[in-house]
Coordinates of C-alpha atoms in Angstrom, one line a residue:
M1 CA -15.3 13.8 21.4
S2 CA -13.5 16.3 23.7
S3 CA -14.7 19.9 23.8
Q4 CA -12.1 22.5 22.9
L5 CA -11.3 25.5 25.1
S6 CA -12.4 28.5 23.0
V7 CA -13.7 32.0 23.3
A8 CA -17.1 30.7 22.1
R9 CA -17.3 28.6 25.3
L10 CA -17.1 31.9 27.3
L11 CA -19.9 33.3 25.2
W12 CA -22.1 30.2 26.0
R13 CA -21.7 30.9 29.7
A14 CA -22.2 34.6 29.3
E15 CA -25.5 34.1 27.5
N16 CA -26.9 31.1 29.4
V17 CA -25.6 31.4 32.9
N18 CA -24.8 35.2 33.2
G19 CA -27.2 36.5 30.7
A20 CA -29.3 38.8 33.0
R21 CA -26.3 40.4 34.6
I22 CA -25.9 44.0 33.8
N23 CA -22.9 46.0 32.5
T24 CA -22.6 49.7 31.9
A25 CA -20.8 51.8 29.3
W26 CA -20.2 55.6 29.1
T27 CA -21.3 57.1 25.8
S28 CA -21.6 60.7 24.6
D29 CA -25.4 60.4 25.3
G30 CA -24.8 59.3 28.9
V31 CA -24.2 56.0 30.7
R32 CA -26.0 53.1 29.1
S33 CA -26.7 49.6 30.6
F34 CA -26.6 46.3 28.7
T35 CA -26.8 42.7 29.8
Y36 CA -24.5 39.9 28.9
R37 CA -27.4 38.5 26.8
D38 CA -27.4 41.8 25.0
L39 CA -23.7 41.5 24.5
V40 CA -24.0 38.1 22.9
S41 CA -26.6 39.4 20.5
D42 CA -24.2 42.2 19.6
V43 CA -21.5 39.6 19.0
R44 CA -23.7 37.6 16.7
D45 CA -24.6 40.7 14.7
L46 CA -21.0 41.6 14.3
A47 CA -19.9 38.1 13.5
G48 CA -22.6 37.9 10.8
A49 CA -21.5 41.2 9.3
L50 CA -17.9 40.1 9.2
A51 CA -18.8 36.8 7.6
S52 CA -20.8 38.6 4.9
I53 CA -17.7 40.4 3.7
G54 CA -15.6 37.2 3.5
V55 CA -14.1 37.0 7.0
K56 CA -13.3 33.4 7.7
R57 CA -11.0 31.2 9.8
G58 CA -7.6 32.7 10.0
S59 CA -8.6 36.2 8.8
R60 CA -7.1 39.0 10.8
I61 CA -9.2 41.8 12.0
A62 CA -7.9 45.0 13.6
T63 CA -9.5 47.3 16.1
M64 CA -8.5 50.9 17.0
A65 CA -11.0 51.6 19.7
W66 CA -11.6 52.7 23.3
N67 CA -13.2 50.7 26.0
T68 CA -16.7 50.6 24.6
R69 CA -19.6 48.2 24.1
Q70 CA -18.7 47.9 20.4
H71 CA -15.1 47.1 21.2
L72 CA -16.2 44.5 23.7
A73 CA -18.4 42.9 21.0
A74 CA -15.3 42.6 18.7
Y75 CA -13.3 41.0 21.5
F76 CA -15.6 38.0 21.2
A77 CA -17.0 38.1 17.7
V78 CA -13.7 37.9 15.8
P79 CA -12.3 34.9 17.6
A80 CA -15.7 33.2 17.8
L81 CA -15.7 33.2 14.0
G82 CA -12.3 31.5 14.0
A83 CA -10.6 34.8 12.9
V84 CA -7.8 36.6 14.7
L85 CA -8.3 39.8 16.6
H86 CA -5.5 42.4 16.5
T87 CA -6.1 45.2 19.0
V88 CA -4.0 48.1 17.7
N89 CA -2.6 50.3 20.5
H90 CA -3.8 53.7 19.2
R91 CA -1.4 55.5 21.6
M92 CA 1.6 54.2 19.7
P93 CA 3.4 56.4 17.1
I94 CA 1.8 56.3 13.7
E95 CA 4.9 54.5 12.3
H96 CA 4.5 51.7 14.9
M97 CA 0.7 51.4 14.3
A98 CA 1.3 51.0 10.5
Y99 CA 4.0 48.5 11.2
T100 CA 1.9 46.3 13.3
I101 CA -1.1 46.3 10.9
N102 CA 1.2 45.4 8.0
H103 CA 3.0 42.8 10.0
V104 CA -0.3 41.1 10.9
S105 CA -1.8 41.7 7.4
D106 CA -5.1 42.9 8.8
E107 CA -8.0 42.8 6.3
V108 CA -10.6 44.8 8.3
L109 CA -10.1 47.7 10.6
I110 CA -12.8 48.6 13.1
V111 CA -12.1 52.1 14.3
D112 CA -13.7 54.7 16.6
E113 CA -14.6 57.9 14.8
D114 CA -12.3 60.2 16.8
L115 CA -9.3 58.0 15.9
L116 CA -9.9 58.5 12.1
P117 CA -7.0 61.1 11.9
S118 CA -4.6 58.3 12.7
V119 CA -6.1 56.1 10.0
E120 CA -5.9 59.1 7.6
A121 CA -2.2 59.4 8.5
M122 CA -1.7 55.7 7.6
R123 CA -3.7 55.8 4.4
G124 CA -1.7 54.3 1.5
R125 CA 0.6 52.6 4.0
I126 CA -1.6 49.8 5.2
P127 CA -2.5 48.1 1.8
T128 CA -3.9 44.9 3.3
V129 CA -6.8 46.7 5.0
R130 CA -9.7 46.6 2.5
H131 CA -12.7 47.3 4.8
L132 CA -12.9 50.2 7.2
V133 CA -15.8 50.0 9.8
V134 CA -16.3 53.2 11.7
V135 CA -18.0 53.4 15.1
G136 CA -19.6 56.8 14.4
E137 CA -19.5 58.8 11.2
P138 CA -16.8 58.0 8.6
G139 CA -16.7 61.4 7.1
A140 CA -14.9 61.7 3.7
I141 CA -12.1 59.2 4.3
D142 CA -11.3 57.0 1.3
G143 CA -8.6 54.7 0.0
F144 CA -10.4 51.5 1.1
D145 CA -12.7 49.1 -0.8
Q146 CA -15.4 49.7 1.8
V147 CA -15.9 52.5 4.3
I148 CA -19.1 52.0 6.4
P149 CA -20.6 53.1 9.7
Y150 CA -20.6 50.3 12.4
D151 CA -24.3 50.5 13.0
Q152 CA -25.1 50.2 9.3
F153 CA -22.5 47.4 9.0
V154 CA -24.0 45.2 11.7
S155 CA -27.7 45.9 10.8
G156 CA -27.1 45.0 7.2
A157 CA -26.0 41.4 7.8
S158 CA -28.5 38.9 6.5
T159 CA -27.9 36.4 9.2
H160 CA -26.4 36.1 12.7
G161 CA -22.9 34.8 12.7
S162 CA -22.4 31.3 13.7
F163 CA -19.7 30.5 16.3
Q164 CA -17.0 28.2 15.0
E165 CA -15.6 25.1 16.6
V166 CA -11.9 25.7 16.6
D167 CA -8.8 23.9 17.7
E168 CA -8.0 25.4 21.1
N169 CA -4.3 26.0 20.1
T170 CA -5.2 28.2 17.1
A171 CA -4.7 32.0 17.3
A172 CA -7.4 34.1 18.8
S173 CA -5.8 37.4 19.2
I174 CA -2.5 39.3 18.7
C175 CA -1.1 42.1 20.8
F176 CA 2.2 44.0 20.4
T177 CA 4.8 45.0 23.0
S178 CA 5.2 48.8 23.4
G179 CA 8.4 48.8 21.4
T180 CA 10.2 51.4 23.6
T181 CA 13.6 50.5 22.2
G182 CA 12.8 49.1 18.8
L183 CA 9.9 47.9 16.7
P184 CA 7.0 46.4 18.6
K185 CA 7.0 42.6 18.8
G186 CA 3.8 40.6 18.1
V187 CA 2.5 38.2 20.8
V188 CA -0.1 35.6 19.7
Y189 CA -2.7 34.4 22.2
S190 CA -4.5 31.1 21.5
H191 CA -8.0 30.3 22.5
R192 CA -6.6 27.9 25.1
S193 CA -4.4 30.5 26.6
I194 CA -7.2 33.1 26.8
V195 CA -9.6 30.7 28.5
L196 CA -7.0 29.4 31.0
H197 CA -5.8 32.9 31.8
A198 CA -9.4 33.9 32.5
M199 CA -9.9 31.0 34.8
A200 CA -6.6 31.5 36.6
I201 CA -7.2 35.2 37.4
S202 CA -10.7 34.2 38.6
T203 CA -9.4 31.8 41.3
K204 CA -8.5 32.5 44.9
G205 CA -4.9 32.2 43.9
G206 CA -5.5 35.0 41.4
V207 CA -7.5 38.2 41.4
E208 CA -10.7 36.4 42.4
I209 CA -12.9 38.0 39.7
D210 CA -16.4 36.9 40.4
A211 CA -20.1 37.8 39.9
E212 CA -20.4 39.8 43.0
R213 CA -17.8 42.4 41.9
A214 CA -18.0 45.4 39.6
Y215 CA -14.9 46.5 37.7
L216 CA -14.2 49.9 36.3
L217 CA -11.9 49.0 33.4
A218 CA -9.6 51.9 32.9
T219 CA -6.7 49.9 31.5
Q220 CA -7.0 50.1 27.7
M221 CA -8.7 47.2 25.8
S222 CA -6.3 48.2 23.0
H223 CA -3.4 46.6 24.8
V224 CA -2.8 43.1 26.3
N225 CA -6.5 42.0 26.1
G226 CA -7.4 44.6 28.8
W227 CA -5.4 42.5 31.2
G228 CA -7.8 39.6 30.4
V229 CA -10.6 41.3 32.5
P230 CA -13.2 41.3 29.7
Y231 CA -12.9 37.5 29.2
A232 CA -12.8 36.7 32.9
A233 CA -15.8 39.0 33.6
A234 CA -17.9 37.2 30.9
L235 CA -16.9 33.9 32.3
Q236 CA -17.9 34.8 35.9
G237 CA -20.7 37.2 35.2
A238 CA -18.9 40.1 36.8
R239 CA -20.1 43.6 36.0
L240 CA -18.0 45.8 33.7
V241 CA -18.1 49.5 33.8
L242 CA -16.6 50.8 30.5
P243 CA -15.4 54.4 30.5
G244 CA -15.7 55.1 26.7
P245 CA -13.7 57.4 24.4
H246 CA -11.1 59.7 25.8
P247 CA -11.6 59.0 29.5
T248 CA -10.4 61.5 32.0
P249 CA -9.7 61.4 35.7
E250 CA -12.9 63.4 36.2
R251 CA -14.9 60.8 34.3
F252 CA -13.5 57.9 36.2
L253 CA -14.4 59.7 39.5
D254 CA -17.9 60.4 38.1
L255 CA -18.4 56.7 37.2
I256 CA -17.1 55.6 40.7
H257 CA -19.5 58.2 42.2
G258 CA -22.5 57.2 40.1
E259 CA -22.1 53.6 39.0
R260 CA -20.6 52.4 42.3
P261 CA -17.9 49.9 41.1
D262 CA -16.0 48.3 43.9
T263 CA -12.8 47.7 41.9
F264 CA -10.7 50.1 39.7
V265 CA -8.4 48.5 37.1
G266 CA -5.8 50.8 35.8
S267 CA -2.4 52.4 36.1
P268 CA -0.7 54.3 39.0
T269 CA -0.5 57.4 36.8
V270 CA -4.3 57.5 36.4
A271 CA -4.8 56.7 40.1
A272 CA -2.6 59.7 41.0
L273 CA -4.5 62.0 38.6
M274 CA -7.8 60.8 40.1
R275 CA -6.4 61.6 43.6
D276 CA -5.4 65.1 42.5
E277 CA -8.8 65.7 40.9
H278 CA -10.7 64.5 44.0
L279 CA -8.6 66.9 46.2
R280 CA -9.1 69.7 43.7
R281 CA -12.9 69.2 44.0
N282 CA -12.6 69.4 47.8
C283 CA -13.2 65.6 48.1
G284 CA -16.6 66.1 46.4
Y285 CA -16.8 62.5 45.0
D286 CA -18.3 59.6 47.0
L287 CA -15.6 56.9 46.9
S288 CA -17.2 54.8 49.7
E289 CA -18.1 51.9 47.5
L290 CA -14.6 51.5 46.1
K291 CA -12.7 48.8 47.9
T292 CA -9.9 47.8 45.6
M293 CA -7.4 49.7 43.3
W294 CA -5.8 47.1 41.0
L295 CA -2.8 49.0 39.6
G296 CA -0.3 47.9 37.1
G297 CA 2.1 49.1 34.4
Q298 CA 4.6 50.7 36.7
V299 CA 5.5 50.8 40.4
P300 CA 2.7 52.3 42.5
P301 CA 4.3 54.8 44.8
V302 CA 4.0 54.0 48.5
A303 CA 2.5 57.4 49.2
L304 CA -0.2 56.8 46.6
A305 CA -1.1 53.4 48.0
R306 CA -1.4 55.0 51.4
W307 CA -3.7 57.7 50.2
W308 CA -6.1 55.3 48.6
A309 CA -6.0 53.1 51.7
E310 CA -7.1 56.2 53.7
Q311 CA -10.1 56.4 51.3
G312 CA -11.0 52.8 52.0
A313 CA -9.5 51.2 48.9
R314 CA -6.6 48.8 49.2
V315 CA -4.0 48.8 46.4
V316 CA -3.3 45.4 45.0
N317 CA -0.6 44.6 42.4
G318 CA 1.2 41.8 40.6
W319 CA 3.6 41.2 37.9
G320 CA 3.2 40.4 34.2
M321 CA 4.0 41.5 30.7
T322 CA 2.5 41.3 27.2
E323 CA 4.1 37.9 26.7
T324 CA 2.3 36.5 29.8
S325 CA -1.2 37.5 28.7
P326 CA -0.4 39.5 31.0
M327 CA -0.9 38.2 34.5
G328 CA 1.8 36.0 36.1
T329 CA 1.7 36.7 39.8
F330 CA -0.7 38.5 42.1
S331 CA -0.4 40.1 45.5
P332 CA -3.4 41.2 47.6
G333 CA -1.1 43.8 49.2
G334 CA 2.4 44.4 50.4
S335 CA 5.6 45.3 48.7
M336 CA 6.2 42.2 46.7
Q337 CA 4.7 41.1 43.4
G338 CA 3.0 38.2 45.0
R339 CA 2.8 34.5 44.3
P340 CA 2.5 32.7 40.9
L341 CA -1.1 32.2 39.6
P342 CA -2.2 28.6 39.3
L343 CA -0.4 26.9 36.4
F344 CA 2.2 29.6 36.2
E345 CA 5.8 28.7 36.9
L346 CA 8.8 30.9 37.6
R347 CA 12.5 30.7 38.4
V348 CA 15.5 33.0 38.8
V349 CA 18.7 32.0 37.0
D350 CA 22.3 33.1 37.0
E351 CA 24.2 34.2 34.0
S352 CA 24.8 30.6 32.9
G353 CA 21.1 29.8 33.1
S354 CA 21.3 27.8 36.4
P355 CA 18.3 28.1 38.7
Q356 CA 18.9 29.9 42.0
H357 CA 17.6 29.1 45.5
W358 CA 14.3 30.6 46.7
D359 CA 15.8 32.2 49.7
G360 CA 14.6 35.8 49.3
Q361 CA 18.2 37.0 48.8
T362 CA 19.7 35.3 45.8
V363 CA 19.0 37.3 42.7
G364 CA 19.0 36.6 39.0
E365 CA 17.1 37.0 35.8
L366 CA 13.4 36.0 36.1
E367 CA 12.3 33.3 33.7
V368 CA 8.7 32.1 33.4
R369 CA 6.5 29.5 31.7
S370 CA 2.8 28.8 31.6
P371 CA 0.0 27.6 29.2
W372 CA -0.6 31.4 28.6
V373 CA 3.0 32.5 28.2
A374 CA 4.1 33.1 24.6
R375 CA 6.6 30.7 23.1
E376 CA 7.7 33.0 20.3
Y377 CA 7.1 36.3 18.6
L378 CA 5.1 36.7 15.5
D379 CA 7.5 36.2 12.5
D380 CA 10.3 38.0 14.4
P381 CA 14.0 37.2 14.4
R382 CA 14.3 38.4 18.0
T383 CA 12.6 35.2 19.2
P384 CA 15.8 33.1 19.9
D385 CA 17.2 35.8 22.3
S386 CA 14.1 35.9 24.4
F387 CA 13.4 32.2 25.1
R388 CA 15.6 29.5 26.6
D389 CA 14.6 25.8 27.0
G390 CA 10.9 26.6 27.0
W391 CA 11.3 29.5 29.4
L392 CA 10.6 33.1 28.6
R393 CA 13.5 35.4 29.6
T394 CA 11.9 38.4 31.1
G395 CA 14.8 40.8 31.5
D396 CA 13.7 41.5 35.1
V397 CA 16.1 41.1 38.0
A398 CA 14.3 39.3 40.8
T399 CA 14.5 37.1 43.9
V400 CA 12.0 34.5 45.1
H401 CA 11.2 34.0 48.7
P402 CA 10.7 30.5 50.4
D403 CA 6.9 31.0 50.2
A404 CA 7.1 31.5 46.4
G405 CA 6.7 35.3 46.8
L406 CA 8.2 37.1 43.8
Q407 CA 10.2 40.3 44.4
I408 CA 11.2 42.3 41.4
K409 CA 14.4 44.2 42.0
D410 CA 14.6 46.2 38.7
R411 CA 14.9 45.8 35.0
E412 CA 18.4 44.7 34.0
K413 CA 18.8 47.7 31.8
D414 CA 17.7 50.1 34.5
L415 CA 20.1 49.1 37.3
V416 CA 22.8 51.6 38.3
K417 CA 26.3 50.1 39.0
S418 CA 28.2 52.6 41.1
G419 CA 31.7 51.8 42.4
G420 CA 31.0 48.1 41.9
E421 CA 27.8 48.2 43.9
W422 CA 24.3 48.0 42.6
I423 CA 21.6 50.7 43.0
S424 CA 18.0 49.9 42.2
S425 CA 16.3 52.6 40.2
V426 CA 13.0 51.4 41.4
D427 CA 13.9 51.6 45.1
L428 CA 15.4 55.0 44.7
E429 CA 12.3 56.3 42.8
N430 CA 10.0 54.9 45.5
A431 CA 12.1 56.6 48.2
L432 CA 12.0 59.9 46.4
M433 CA 8.2 59.7 46.0
L434 CA 7.8 59.4 49.7
H435 CA 8.9 63.0 50.0
P436 CA 5.8 65.2 50.1
A437 CA 7.1 67.6 47.5
V438 CA 7.8 64.8 44.9
S439 CA 4.9 63.8 42.7
E440 CA 6.8 61.6 40.3
A441 CA 10.4 60.4 40.0
A442 CA 12.4 58.6 37.3
V443 CA 16.0 57.4 37.8
I444 CA 18.5 56.6 35.1
A445 CA 22.2 55.7 35.1
I446 CA 24.7 58.2 33.7
P447 CA 28.5 57.5 33.1
D448 CA 30.9 58.7 35.8
D449 CA 34.7 58.8 35.5
T450 CA 35.2 57.8 39.1
W451 CA 32.3 55.5 40.0
Q452 CA 31.5 54.0 36.5
E453 CA 27.9 55.1 36.8
R454 CA 25.8 57.4 39.0
P455 CA 22.0 57.8 39.4
L456 CA 20.4 60.8 37.8
A457 CA 16.9 61.6 39.1
W458 CA 14.2 63.4 37.1
L459 CA 11.4 64.8 39.3
R460 CA 8.0 66.3 38.9
L461 CA 7.3 68.4 42.0
D462 CA 4.3 69.5 43.8
A463 CA 6.3 72.0 45.9
D464 CA 9.7 73.6 46.0
V465 CA 12.5 71.5 47.5
T466 CA 16.3 71.9 47.4
D467 CA 18.7 69.2 46.3
E468 CA 20.2 69.1 49.8
E469 CA 16.8 68.7 51.4
L470 CA 16.1 65.7 49.1
R471 CA 19.5 64.1 49.9
T472 CA 18.9 64.6 53.7
F473 CA 15.5 63.0 53.3
L474 CA 16.9 60.0 51.3
A475 CA 19.8 59.5 53.7
T476 CA 17.4 58.5 56.5
T477 CA 16.5 55.2 54.6
L478 CA 19.1 54.7 51.9
P479 CA 22.9 54.2 51.8
R480 CA 24.8 57.4 51.1
F481 CA 26.2 56.1 47.8
W482 CA 22.7 55.7 46.5
L483 CA 22.0 59.5 46.8
P484 CA 21.8 61.2 43.4
D485 CA 24.5 63.8 42.6
R486 CA 22.0 65.6 40.4
F487 CA 18.2 66.2 40.2
V488 CA 16.4 67.4 37.1
R489 CA 13.1 69.2 37.7
V490 CA 10.6 68.9 34.8
D491 CA 7.0 69.8 34.2
E492 CA 6.2 66.3 33.0
I493 CA 8.1 63.0 33.0
P494 CA 7.9 61.2 29.6
K495 CA 5.5 58.3 29.3
T496 CA 5.2 55.5 26.9
A497 CA 2.0 54.6 24.9
M498 CA 1.1 52.4 27.9
G499 CA 1.4 55.3 30.3
K500 CA 4.6 53.9 31.9
I501 CA 7.6 56.1 32.5
D502 CA 9.6 56.2 29.3
K503 CA 13.3 55.8 30.4
A504 CA 14.4 55.4 26.8
D505 CA 13.1 58.9 26.1
I506 CA 14.6 60.3 29.2
R507 CA 18.0 58.9 28.1
R508 CA 17.5 60.4 24.7
Q509 CA 16.7 63.8 26.1
H510 CA 19.7 63.6 28.5
R511 CA 21.9 62.7 25.5
E512 CA 20.6 65.7 23.4
I513 CA 21.0 68.1 26.3
T514 CA 24.4 67.1 27.6
G515 CA 26.0 65.4 24.5
Q516 CA 26.7 62.4 26.8
P517 CA 25.0 59.0 26.5
A518 CA 23.1 57.6 29.4
S519 CA 24.8 54.3 30.4
T520 CA 22.1 52.0 29.1
D521 CA 22.2 53.6 25.6
Q522 CA 25.4 51.7 25.0
A523 CA 24.1 48.2 26.1
S524 CA 20.4 47.7 26.0
T525 CA 18.5 46.2 23.0
A526 CA 15.6 45.1 25.1
S527 CA 12.0 46.0 24.4
D528 CA 10.0 46.5 27.6
G529 CA 6.7 44.7 27.2
R530 CA 5.8 44.6 30.9
D531 CA 2.4 45.5 32.1
H532 CA 2.5 45.0 35.8
N533 CA 5.5 45.6 38.0
V534 CA 5.7 46.7 41.5
A535 CA 9.2 46.5 42.8
V536 CA 12.3 46.9 45.1
I537 CA 16.4 46.0 44.7
P538 CA 19.2 44.5 42.6
T539 CA 22.4 42.5 41.9
R540 CA 23.4 41.5 38.5
S541 CA 24.6 42.9 35.3
G542 CA 24.7 41.5 31.9
T543 CA 22.2 42.3 29.2
T544 CA 19.5 40.3 27.5
S545 CA 17.8 41.2 24.3
G546 CA 14.6 39.9 25.8
L547 CA 11.7 42.0 26.9

């Protein structure tokens, strides 16, 4: 009989091969250590408690939690029972959180105490949830069949949970896209896809997660399986450093200083805030052990990458999205998104769907397929628009080089078409952020009577700079027609629940302020589910109701 690929197989290795290896987690009582053997014991306790309230194969269990030891236990316990884990992104709007819980029909909700106000706001709107398990003190919340503290819940189980043999193609977890331009879309990950993704990102063609490395996991476990890092770390015996509830740049730096991880996993936004905090403290943190900044979610500014390199940490990147589990390509450095991971296929196609040459110049829409790429959305009528002949239509404009190096040019909906020529919002943003006065930049297209569209740049500044000084700076590297006619200075640039620049919100604010639509308001129906994207330039219009 063949053995199935399953999350339980990862647990066997974590316990029997990597059992003595130590992880650490920040708690309100300080940093605490635990081994993989301790983790598997936690998993058995939680699995037993869930089984005791009737959780079985196919049951759907939600979490609203930070990067904690308890959340890590749920990552494994729920699928090991044959149930399905739904990690609710607690940074979404309340309406979206309630929508995802109802869409999945979750029966149990495991929630961190500090996130109870969100549960209170959804009370009466999530009728399928019968059991509320609170990591901390539940307080006076009611409206559920059972409300119980996590510690009491797991200690009250009469037996350890037994790990189930499951078909590898059955659902193990569900994540939702961020839903920036519509309701979030559910993406189902199978046991097989989780295991293969964990193996792929552990290879030399991937991120090379291995037992000799320690990973500070800043990217939220509440979204896209924490980029697959928890599963790959358990498989390889790599050390995890979990930052706990409400992490701050100061806490990340404290953990780097005290726990000595060699790899940071998170977003460019957080990396920039860490840089600013380090400088504010007169470089008072010891960063010498940190060797790699694995950044995703949006384009890492060149200036930011240079600064971290000066501290001894190279910035690595790649490309992926919720629908790709999320990793699809990886680059150990440079301006491109890297080459496909093992077992991951990609192509660029023209408007008719015909594949284009890999010459580093011809552009088209990026389409991908892999054992860990979604084939459909969970009970969602938008599925047909996003898939073609077994390929996922990403909505990214890209080119592929002869060595299989992927280069993302832009999102289709973010391109600016001015006088019949294309302007890449990503390239323009990167160029702006090379100016020492510019901390963040976001570019959108606005209608223009003469040129059809022109770029509008929103800027968060560290110092005063005039429009003309900015244009003079840009003109040294960019064509004149790329230079924005207008710059908008703001205290903060809007971000999505994922910490990415929220161009939909920028377009909305532009519309409210000026009474004029931003160009993409009239065309785009896409929902951006990307999680990694580091980029450069364009050449194609058309819209896709993809991702």
